[in-house]
Amino acid sequence: MSDWNDKVKRLLKSELVRRGISNSDLASMLEQIGIEETKSSIDSKISRGTFSASFFLQCLTVIGCEKIEIEEYENQLSIASEPEANYNLKK
């Protein structure tokens, strides 16, 4: 589980760094859309990598991020993939 937490933490941090936005700035930006977060609560959430999908989307929205690239991990993808099967397709 911690690998997923680390991955989402790195995604959010990299988007913030890319735009030159500090956690203090993020708190102010979130406040403008009615989300009450302090710099320290944001620090904690990002440090742990344990935050809700809602928080993640709120952050991405206020910083103007419309697209993110997610690295693919072959071993993790195989867990959710369908079993290999031969399908007979009609022409």
PDB file of N, CA and C in Angstrom:
ATOM      1  N   MET A   1       0.821  -1.201   0.000  1.00  0.00           N
ATOM      2  CA  MET A   1       0.000   0.000   0.000  1.00  0.00           C
ATOM      3  C   MET A   1       0.861   1.259   0.000  1.00  0.00           C
ATOM      4  N   SER A   2       1.966   1.243   0.704  1.00  0.00           N
ATOM      5  CA  SER A   2       2.791   2.445   0.807  1.00  0.00           C
ATOM      6  C   SER A   2       3.356   2.862  -0.548  1.00  0.00           C
ATOM      7  N   ASP A   3       3.525   1.920  -1.482  1.00  0.00           N
ATOM      8  CA  ASP A   3       3.992   2.290  -2.817  1.00  0.00           C
ATOM      9  C   ASP A   3       2.988   3.203  -3.501  1.00  0.00           C
ATOM     10  N   TRP A   4       1.701   2.930  -3.321  1.00  0.00           N
ATOM     11  CA  TRP A   4       0.659   3.777  -3.922  1.00  0.00           C
ATOM     12  C   TRP A   4       0.648   5.141  -3.249  1.00  0.00           C
ATOM     13  N   ASN A   5       0.800   5.176  -1.922  1.00  0.00           N
ATOM     14  CA  ASN A   5       0.852   6.450  -1.203  1.00  0.00           C
ATOM     15  C   ASN A   5       2.035   7.279  -1.679  1.00  0.00           C
ATOM     16  N   ASP A   6       3.177   6.621  -1.853  1.00  0.00           N
ATOM     17  CA  ASP A   6       4.371   7.311  -2.320  1.00  0.00           C
ATOM     18  C   ASP A   6       4.164   7.850  -3.737  1.00  0.00           C
ATOM     19  N   LYS A   7       3.505   7.076  -4.558  1.00  0.00           N
ATOM     20  CA  LYS A   7       3.271   7.482  -5.947  1.00  0.00           C
ATOM     21  C   LYS A   7       2.382   8.721  -6.014  1.00  0.00           C
ATOM     22  N   VAL A   8       1.284   8.741  -5.276  1.00  0.00           N
ATOM     23  CA  VAL A   8       0.370   9.885  -5.329  1.00  0.00           C
ATOM     24  C   VAL A   8       1.014  11.113  -4.689  1.00  0.00           C
ATOM     25  N   LYS A   9       1.812  10.890  -3.657  1.00  0.00           N
ATOM     26  CA  LYS A   9       2.540  11.988  -3.028  1.00  0.00           C
ATOM     27  C   LYS A   9       3.504  12.621  -4.031  1.00  0.00           C
ATOM     28  N   ARG A  10       4.249  11.789  -4.760  1.00  0.00           N
ATOM     29  CA  ARG A  10       5.193  12.313  -5.748  1.00  0.00           C
ATOM     30  C   ARG A  10       4.483  13.027  -6.893  1.00  0.00           C
ATOM     31  N   LEU A  11       3.326  12.513  -7.301  1.00  0.00           N
ATOM     32  CA  LEU A  11       2.563  13.168  -8.370  1.00  0.00           C
ATOM     33  C   LEU A  11       2.146  14.580  -7.958  1.00  0.00           C
ATOM     34  N   LEU A  12       1.577  14.715  -6.767  1.00  0.00           N
ATOM     35  CA  LEU A  12       1.123  16.026  -6.314  1.00  0.00           C
ATOM     36  C   LEU A  12       2.301  16.965  -6.091  1.00  0.00           C
ATOM     37  N   LYS A  13       3.346  16.476  -5.424  1.00  0.00           N
ATOM     38  CA  LYS A  13       4.512  17.318  -5.169  1.00  0.00           C
ATOM     39  C   LYS A  13       5.146  17.810  -6.470  1.00  0.00           C
ATOM     40  N   SER A  14       5.239  16.933  -7.459  1.00  0.00           N
ATOM     41  CA  SER A  14       5.875  17.335  -8.717  1.00  0.00           C
ATOM     42  C   SER A  14       5.048  18.394  -9.435  1.00  0.00           C
ATOM     43  N   GLU A  15       3.723  18.304  -9.370  1.00  0.00           N
ATOM     44  CA  GLU A  15       2.877  19.315 -10.003  1.00  0.00           C
ATOM     45  C   GLU A  15       3.011  20.660  -9.283  1.00  0.00           C
ATOM     46  N   LEU A  16       3.146  20.623  -7.971  1.00  0.00           N
ATOM     47  CA  LEU A  16       3.340  21.859  -7.215  1.00  0.00           C
ATOM     48  C   LEU A  16       4.690  22.494  -7.548  1.00  0.00           C
ATOM     49  N   VAL A  17       5.732  21.687  -7.577  1.00  0.00           N
ATOM     50  CA  VAL A  17       7.067  22.192  -7.883  1.00  0.00           C
ATOM     51  C   VAL A  17       7.119  22.742  -9.302  1.00  0.00           C
ATOM     52  N   ARG A  18       6.521  22.034 -10.237  1.00  0.00           N
ATOM     53  CA  ARG A  18       6.494  22.462 -11.630  1.00  0.00           C
ATOM     54  C   ARG A  18       5.921  23.871 -11.778  1.00  0.00           C
ATOM     55  N   ARG A  19       4.968  24.194 -10.924  1.00  0.00           N
ATOM     56  CA  ARG A  19       4.297  25.493 -11.011  1.00  0.00           C
ATOM     57  C   ARG A  19       4.838  26.508 -10.000  1.00  0.00           C
ATOM     58  N   GLY A  20       5.808  26.100  -9.193  1.00  0.00           N
ATOM     59  CA  GLY A  20       6.388  26.998  -8.197  1.00  0.00           C
ATOM     60  C   GLY A  20       5.423  27.355  -7.081  1.00  0.00           C
ATOM     61  N   ILE A  21       4.575  26.406  -6.700  1.00  0.00           N
ATOM     62  CA  ILE A  21       3.558  26.648  -5.679  1.00  0.00           C
ATOM     63  C   ILE A  21       3.967  25.951  -4.382  1.00  0.00           C
ATOM     64  N   SER A  22       4.036  26.737  -3.308  1.00  0.00           N
ATOM     65  CA  SER A  22       4.370  26.177  -1.995  1.00  0.00           C
ATOM     66  C   SER A  22       3.100  25.650  -1.332  1.00  0.00           C
ATOM     67  N   ASN A  23       3.279  24.942  -0.236  1.00  0.00           N
ATOM     68  CA  ASN A  23       2.113  24.438   0.501  1.00  0.00           C
ATOM     69  C   ASN A  23       1.318  25.586   1.119  1.00  0.00           C
ATOM     70  N   SER A  24       1.999  26.681   1.465  1.00  0.00           N
ATOM     71  CA  SER A  24       1.293  27.873   1.959  1.00  0.00           C
ATOM     72  C   SER A  24       0.425  28.463   0.855  1.00  0.00           C
ATOM     73  N   ASP A  25       1.008  28.545  -0.342  1.00  0.00           N
ATOM     74  CA  ASP A  25       0.248  29.038  -1.494  1.00  0.00           C
ATOM     75  C   ASP A  25      -0.959  28.148  -1.751  1.00  0.00           C
ATOM     76  N   LEU A  26      -0.743  26.843  -1.667  1.00  0.00           N
ATOM     77  CA  LEU A  26      -1.822  25.888  -1.910  1.00  0.00           C
ATOM     78  C   LEU A  26      -2.954  26.081  -0.908  1.00  0.00           C
ATOM     79  N   ALA A  27      -2.612  26.300   0.360  1.00  0.00           N
ATOM     80  CA  ALA A  27      -3.635  26.532   1.391  1.00  0.00           C
ATOM     81  C   ALA A  27      -4.472  27.760   1.036  1.00  0.00           C
ATOM     82  N   SER A  28      -3.815  28.816   0.583  1.00  0.00           N
ATOM     83  CA  SER A  28      -4.537  30.037   0.191  1.00  0.00           C
ATOM     84  C   SER A  28      -5.420  29.800  -1.021  1.00  0.00           C
ATOM     85  N   MET A  29      -4.910  29.057  -1.981  1.00  0.00           N
ATOM     86  CA  MET A  29      -5.678  28.766  -3.195  1.00  0.00           C
ATOM     87  C   MET A  29      -6.902  27.911  -2.875  1.00  0.00           C
ATOM     88  N   LEU A  30      -6.728  26.936  -1.985  1.00  0.00           N
ATOM     89  CA  LEU A  30      -7.846  26.090  -1.581  1.00  0.00           C
ATOM     90  C   LEU A  30      -8.893  26.900  -0.834  1.00  0.00           C
ATOM     91  N   GLU A  31      -8.431  27.841  -0.016  1.00  0.00           N
ATOM     92  CA  GLU A  31      -9.357  28.689   0.750  1.00  0.00           C
ATOM     93  C   GLU A  31     -10.258  29.498  -0.193  1.00  0.00           C
ATOM     94  N   GLN A  32      -9.714  29.890  -1.336  1.00  0.00           N
ATOM     95  CA  GLN A  32     -10.491  30.677  -2.302  1.00  0.00           C
ATOM     96  C   GLN A  32     -11.667  29.897  -2.885  1.00  0.00           C
ATOM     97  N   ILE A  33     -11.604  28.562  -2.827  1.00  0.00           N
ATOM     98  CA  ILE A  33     -12.741  27.768  -3.318  1.00  0.00           C
ATOM     99  C   ILE A  33     -13.513  27.132  -2.154  1.00  0.00           C
ATOM    100  N   GLY A  34     -13.260  27.641  -0.937  1.00  0.00           N
ATOM    101  CA  GLY A  34     -14.027  27.199   0.224  1.00  0.00           C
ATOM    102  C   GLY A  34     -13.499  25.968   0.933  1.00  0.00           C
ATOM    103  N   ILE A  35     -12.273  25.572   0.641  1.00  0.00           N
ATOM    104  CA  ILE A  35     -11.667  24.409   1.306  1.00  0.00           C
ATOM    105  C   ILE A  35     -10.734  24.930   2.395  1.00  0.00           C
ATOM    106  N   GLU A  36     -11.035  24.598   3.642  1.00  0.00           N
ATOM    107  CA  GLU A  36     -10.227  25.076   4.757  1.00  0.00           C
ATOM    108  C   GLU A  36      -9.147  24.067   5.112  1.00  0.00           C
ATOM    109  N   GLU A  37      -7.939  24.379   4.729  1.00  0.00           N
ATOM    110  CA  GLU A  37      -6.758  23.572   5.054  1.00  0.00           C
ATOM    111  C   GLU A  37      -5.668  24.526   5.512  1.00  0.00           C
ATOM    112  N   THR A  38      -4.903  24.115   6.503  1.00  0.00           N
ATOM    113  CA  THR A  38      -3.759  24.915   6.927  1.00  0.00           C
ATOM    114  C   THR A  38      -2.512  24.396   6.227  1.00  0.00           C
ATOM    115  N   LYS A  39      -1.463  25.191   6.252  1.00  0.00           N
ATOM    116  CA  LYS A  39      -0.203  24.751   5.675  1.00  0.00           C
ATOM    117  C   LYS A  39       0.270  23.474   6.353  1.00  0.00           C
ATOM    118  N   SER A  40       0.138  23.415   7.671  1.00  0.00           N
ATOM    119  CA  SER A  40       0.609  22.225   8.403  1.00  0.00           C
ATOM    120  C   SER A  40      -0.228  20.986   8.078  1.00  0.00           C
ATOM    121  N   SER A  41      -1.541  21.157   7.876  1.00  0.00           N
ATOM    122  CA  SER A  41      -2.351  19.981   7.519  1.00  0.00           C
ATOM    123  C   SER A  41      -1.992  19.488   6.119  1.00  0.00           C
ATOM    124  N   ILE A  42      -1.705  20.424   5.221  1.00  0.00           N
ATOM    125  CA  ILE A  42      -1.281  20.047   3.866  1.00  0.00           C
ATOM    126  C   ILE A  42       0.088  19.370   3.918  1.00  0.00           C
ATOM    127  N   ASP A  43       1.006  19.939   4.717  1.00  0.00           N
ATOM    128  CA  ASP A  43       2.329  19.322   4.898  1.00  0.00           C
ATOM    129  C   ASP A  43       2.185  17.868   5.340  1.00  0.00           C
ATOM    130  N   SER A  44       1.325  17.638   6.334  1.00  0.00           N
ATOM    131  CA  SER A  44       1.136  16.290   6.873  1.00  0.00           C
ATOM    132  C   SER A  44       0.542  15.344   5.842  1.00  0.00           C
ATOM    133  N   LYS A  45      -0.503  15.790   5.160  1.00  0.00           N
ATOM    134  CA  LYS A  45      -1.161  14.941   4.171  1.00  0.00           C
ATOM    135  C   LYS A  45      -0.198  14.547   3.066  1.00  0.00           C
ATOM    136  N   ILE A  46       0.532  15.529   2.543  1.00  0.00           N
ATOM    137  CA  ILE A  46       1.445  15.237   1.442  1.00  0.00           C
ATOM    138  C   ILE A  46       2.614  14.389   1.925  1.00  0.00           C
ATOM    139  N   SER A  47       3.112  14.667   3.114  1.00  0.00           N
ATOM    140  CA  SER A  47       4.221  13.889   3.660  1.00  0.00           C
ATOM    141  C   SER A  47       3.861  12.413   3.804  1.00  0.00           C
ATOM    142  N   ARG A  48       2.648  12.142   4.307  1.00  0.00           N
ATOM    143  CA  ARG A  48       2.184  10.758   4.475  1.00  0.00           C
ATOM    144  C   ARG A  48       1.775  10.136   3.146  1.00  0.00           C
ATOM    145  N   GLY A  49       1.278  10.980   2.247  1.00  0.00           N
ATOM    146  CA  GLY A  49       0.741  10.447   0.993  1.00  0.00           C
ATOM    147  C   GLY A  49      -0.626   9.819   1.196  1.00  0.00           C
ATOM    148  N   THR A  50      -1.248  10.124   2.319  1.00  0.00           N
ATOM    149  CA  THR A  50      -2.577   9.565   2.607  1.00  0.00           C
ATOM    150  C   THR A  50      -3.587  10.696   2.631  1.00  0.00           C
ATOM    151  N   PHE A  51      -4.180  10.927   1.488  1.00  0.00           N
ATOM    152  CA  PHE A  51      -5.226  11.925   1.384  1.00  0.00           C
ATOM    153  C   PHE A  51      -6.269  11.408   0.412  1.00  0.00           C
ATOM    154  N   SER A  52      -7.442  12.006   0.498  1.00  0.00           N
ATOM    155  CA  SER A  52      -8.566  11.534  -0.318  1.00  0.00           C
ATOM    156  C   SER A  52      -8.387  11.924  -1.784  1.00  0.00           C
ATOM    157  N   ALA A  53      -9.101  11.210  -2.613  1.00  0.00           N
ATOM    158  CA  ALA A  53      -9.122  11.554  -4.039  1.00  0.00           C
ATOM    159  C   ALA A  53      -9.712  12.946  -4.215  1.00  0.00           C
ATOM    160  N   SER A  54     -10.665  13.304  -3.367  1.00  0.00           N
ATOM    161  CA  SER A  54     -11.265  14.642  -3.431  1.00  0.00           C
ATOM    162  C   SER A  54     -10.215  15.717  -3.180  1.00  0.00           C
ATOM    163  N   PHE A  55      -9.394  15.520  -2.152  1.00  0.00           N
ATOM    164  CA  PHE A  55      -8.329  16.484  -1.848  1.00  0.00           C
ATOM    165  C   PHE A  55      -7.357  16.581  -3.017  1.00  0.00           C
ATOM    166  N   PHE A  56      -6.996  15.451  -3.572  1.00  0.00           N
ATOM    167  CA  PHE A  56      -6.071  15.411  -4.709  1.00  0.00           C
ATOM    168  C   PHE A  56      -6.632  16.217  -5.882  1.00  0.00           C
ATOM    169  N   LEU A  57      -7.906  15.990  -6.218  1.00  0.00           N
ATOM    170  CA  LEU A  57      -8.539  16.709  -7.326  1.00  0.00           C
ATOM    171  C   LEU A  57      -8.720  18.191  -7.017  1.00  0.00           C
ATOM    172  N   GLN A  58      -9.018  18.514  -5.771  1.00  0.00           N
ATOM    173  CA  GLN A  58      -9.133  19.921  -5.388  1.00  0.00           C
ATOM    174  C   GLN A  58      -7.801  20.636  -5.595  1.00  0.00           C
ATOM    175  N   CYS A  59      -6.729  19.995  -5.173  1.00  0.00           N
ATOM    176  CA  CYS A  59      -5.392  20.587  -5.330  1.00  0.00           C
ATOM    177  C   CYS A  59      -5.053  20.771  -6.804  1.00  0.00           C
ATOM    178  N   LEU A  60      -5.252  19.717  -7.587  1.00  0.00           N
ATOM    179  CA  LEU A  60      -4.939  19.807  -9.012  1.00  0.00           C
ATOM    180  C   LEU A  60      -5.760  20.897  -9.691  1.00  0.00           C
ATOM    181  N   THR A  61      -7.012  21.039  -9.297  1.00  0.00           N
ATOM    182  CA  THR A  61      -7.890  22.044  -9.889  1.00  0.00           C
ATOM    183  C   THR A  61      -7.412  23.457  -9.587  1.00  0.00           C
ATOM    184  N   VAL A  62      -7.120  23.738  -8.316  1.00  0.00           N
ATOM    185  CA  VAL A  62      -6.745  25.112  -7.954  1.00  0.00           C
ATOM    186  C   VAL A  62      -5.382  25.515  -8.508  1.00  0.00           C
ATOM    187  N   ILE A  63      -4.496  24.551  -8.755  1.00  0.00           N
ATOM    188  CA  ILE A  63      -3.194  24.911  -9.317  1.00  0.00           C
ATOM    189  C   ILE A  63      -3.219  24.940 -10.846  1.00  0.00           C
ATOM    190  N   GLY A  64      -4.369  24.599 -11.421  1.00  0.00           N
ATOM    191  CA  GLY A  64      -4.517  24.678 -12.869  1.00  0.00           C
ATOM    192  C   GLY A  64      -3.991  23.479 -13.621  1.00  0.00           C
ATOM    193  N   CYS A  65      -3.870  22.347 -12.941  1.00  0.00           N
ATOM    194  CA  CYS A  65      -3.389  21.128 -13.590  1.00  0.00           C
ATOM    195  C   CYS A  65      -4.564  20.408 -14.237  1.00  0.00           C
ATOM    196  N   GLU A  66      -4.499  20.263 -15.540  1.00  0.00           N
ATOM    197  CA  GLU A  66      -5.581  19.593 -16.260  1.00  0.00           C
ATOM    198  C   GLU A  66      -5.199  18.201 -16.743  1.00  0.00           C
ATOM    199  N   LYS A  67      -3.912  17.862 -16.641  1.00  0.00           N
ATOM    200  CA  LYS A  67      -3.454  16.567 -17.133  1.00  0.00           C
ATOM    201  C   LYS A  67      -2.235  16.134 -16.330  1.00  0.00           C
ATOM    202  N   ILE A  68      -2.201  14.857 -15.947  1.00  0.00           N
ATOM    203  CA  ILE A  68      -1.028  14.317 -15.261  1.00  0.00           C
ATOM    204  C   ILE A  68      -0.605  13.037 -15.962  1.00  0.00           C
ATOM    205  N   GLU A  69       0.675  12.753 -15.895  1.00  0.00           N
ATOM    206  CA  GLU A  69       1.187  11.494 -16.435  1.00  0.00           C
ATOM    207  C   GLU A  69       1.460  10.563 -15.270  1.00  0.00           C
ATOM    208  N   ILE A  70       0.946   9.361 -15.403  1.00  0.00           N
ATOM    209  CA  ILE A  70       1.116   8.372 -14.342  1.00  0.00           C
ATOM    210  C   ILE A  70       2.023   7.270 -14.863  1.00  0.00           C
ATOM    211  N   GLU A  71       3.085   7.000 -14.104  1.00  0.00           N
ATOM    212  CA  GLU A  71       3.999   5.924 -14.482  1.00  0.00           C
ATOM    213  C   GLU A  71       3.277   4.597 -14.407  1.00  0.00           C
ATOM    214  N   GLU A  72       3.660   3.689 -15.285  1.00  0.00           N
ATOM    215  CA  GLU A  72       3.047   2.367 -15.257  1.00  0.00           C
ATOM    216  C   GLU A  72       4.013   1.380 -14.613  1.00  0.00           C
ATOM    217  N   TYR A  73       3.483   0.574 -13.726  1.00  0.00           N
ATOM    218  CA  TYR A  73       4.260  -0.479 -13.087  1.00  0.00           C
ATOM    219  C   TYR A  73       3.701  -1.810 -13.568  1.00  0.00           C
ATOM    220  N   GLU A  74       4.498  -2.547 -14.315  1.00  0.00           N
ATOM    221  CA  GLU A  74       4.016  -3.792 -14.909  1.00  0.00           C
ATOM    222  C   GLU A  74       3.511  -4.781 -13.870  1.00  0.00           C
ATOM    223  N   ASN A  75       4.213  -4.895 -12.757  1.00  0.00           N
ATOM    224  CA  ASN A  75       3.787  -5.881 -11.754  1.00  0.00           C
ATOM    225  C   ASN A  75       2.461  -5.499 -11.107  1.00  0.00           C
ATOM    226  N   GLN A  76       2.173  -4.216 -10.989  1.00  0.00           N
ATOM    227  CA  GLN A  76       0.910  -3.795 -10.401  1.00  0.00           C
ATOM    228  C   GLN A  76      -0.224  -3.886 -11.411  1.00  0.00           C
ATOM    229  N   LEU A  77       0.089  -3.664 -12.676  1.00  0.00           N
ATOM    230  CA  LEU A  77      -0.946  -3.745 -13.697  1.00  0.00           C
ATOM    231  C   LEU A  77      -1.422  -5.178 -13.893  1.00  0.00           C
ATOM    232  N   SER A  78      -0.530  -6.134 -13.727  1.00  0.00           N
ATOM    233  CA  SER A  78      -0.908  -7.516 -13.958  1.00  0.00           C
ATOM    234  C   SER A  78      -1.938  -8.009 -12.938  1.00  0.00           C
ATOM    235  N   ILE A  79      -1.971  -7.383 -11.769  1.00  0.00           N
ATOM    236  CA  ILE A  79      -2.938  -7.777 -10.744  1.00  0.00           C
ATOM    237  C   ILE A  79      -4.361  -7.505 -11.222  1.00  0.00           C
ATOM    238  N   ALA A  80      -4.557  -6.407 -11.917  1.00  0.00           N
ATOM    239  CA  ALA A  80      -5.899  -6.004 -12.329  1.00  0.00           C
ATOM    240  C   ALA A  80      -6.229  -6.385 -13.767  1.00  0.00           C
ATOM    241  N   SER A  81      -5.307  -7.021 -14.440  1.00  0.00           N
ATOM    242  CA  SER A  81      -5.563  -7.327 -15.842  1.00  0.00           C
ATOM    243  C   SER A  81      -6.453  -8.562 -15.984  1.00  0.00           C
ATOM    244  N   GLU A  82      -7.076  -8.666 -17.131  1.00  0.00           N
ATOM    245  CA  GLU A  82      -7.927  -9.817 -17.411  1.00  0.00           C
ATOM    246  C   GLU A  82      -7.053 -11.022 -17.732  1.00  0.00           C
ATOM    247  N   PRO A  83      -7.535 -12.212 -17.431  1.00  0.00           N
ATOM    248  CA  PRO A  83      -6.762 -13.397 -17.802  1.00  0.00           C
ATOM    249  C   PRO A  83      -6.695 -13.501 -19.323  1.00  0.00           C
ATOM    250  N   GLU A  84      -5.594 -14.067 -19.772  1.00  0.00           N
ATOM    251  CA  GLU A  84      -5.460 -14.230 -21.217  1.00  0.00           C
ATOM    252  C   GLU A  84      -6.465 -15.268 -21.705  1.00  0.00           C
ATOM    253  N   ALA A  85      -7.145 -14.942 -22.770  1.00  0.00           N
ATOM    254  CA  ALA A  85      -8.135 -15.860 -23.326  1.00  0.00           C
ATOM    255  C   ALA A  85      -8.157 -15.693 -24.837  1.00  0.00           C
ATOM    256  N   ASN A  86      -8.422 -16.770 -25.507  1.00  0.00           N
ATOM    257  CA  ASN A  86      -8.550 -16.708 -26.958  1.00  0.00           C
ATOM    258  C   ASN A  86     -10.008 -16.476 -27.297  1.00  0.00           C
ATOM    259  N   TYR A  87     -10.256 -15.462 -28.062  1.00  0.00           N
ATOM    260  CA  TYR A  87     -11.619 -15.138 -28.455  1.00  0.00           C
ATOM    261  C   TYR A  87     -11.798 -15.458 -29.924  1.00  0.00           C
ATOM    262  N   ASN A  88     -12.917 -16.049 -30.246  1.00  0.00           N
ATOM    263  CA  ASN A  88     -13.256 -16.347 -31.636  1.00  0.00           C
ATOM    264  C   ASN A  88     -14.063 -15.157 -32.173  1.00  0.00           C
ATOM    265  N   LEU A  89     -13.452 -14.422 -33.057  1.00  0.00           N
ATOM    266  CA  LEU A  89     -14.121 -13.261 -33.620  1.00  0.00           C
ATOM    267  C   LEU A  89     -14.782 -13.637 -34.927  1.00  0.00           C
ATOM    268  N   LYS A  90     -16.029 -13.253 -35.096  1.00  0.00           N
ATOM    269  CA  LYS A  90     -16.742 -13.512 -36.329  1.00  0.00           C
ATOM    270  C   LYS A  90     -16.465 -12.384 -37.306  1.00  0.00           C
ATOM    271  N   LYS A  91     -16.213 -12.749 -38.536  1.00  0.00           N
ATOM    272  CA  LYS A  91     -15.960 -11.733 -39.560  1.00  0.00           C
ATOM    273  C   LYS A  91     -17.178 -11.488 -40.394  1.00  0.00           C
TER     274      LYS A  91
END
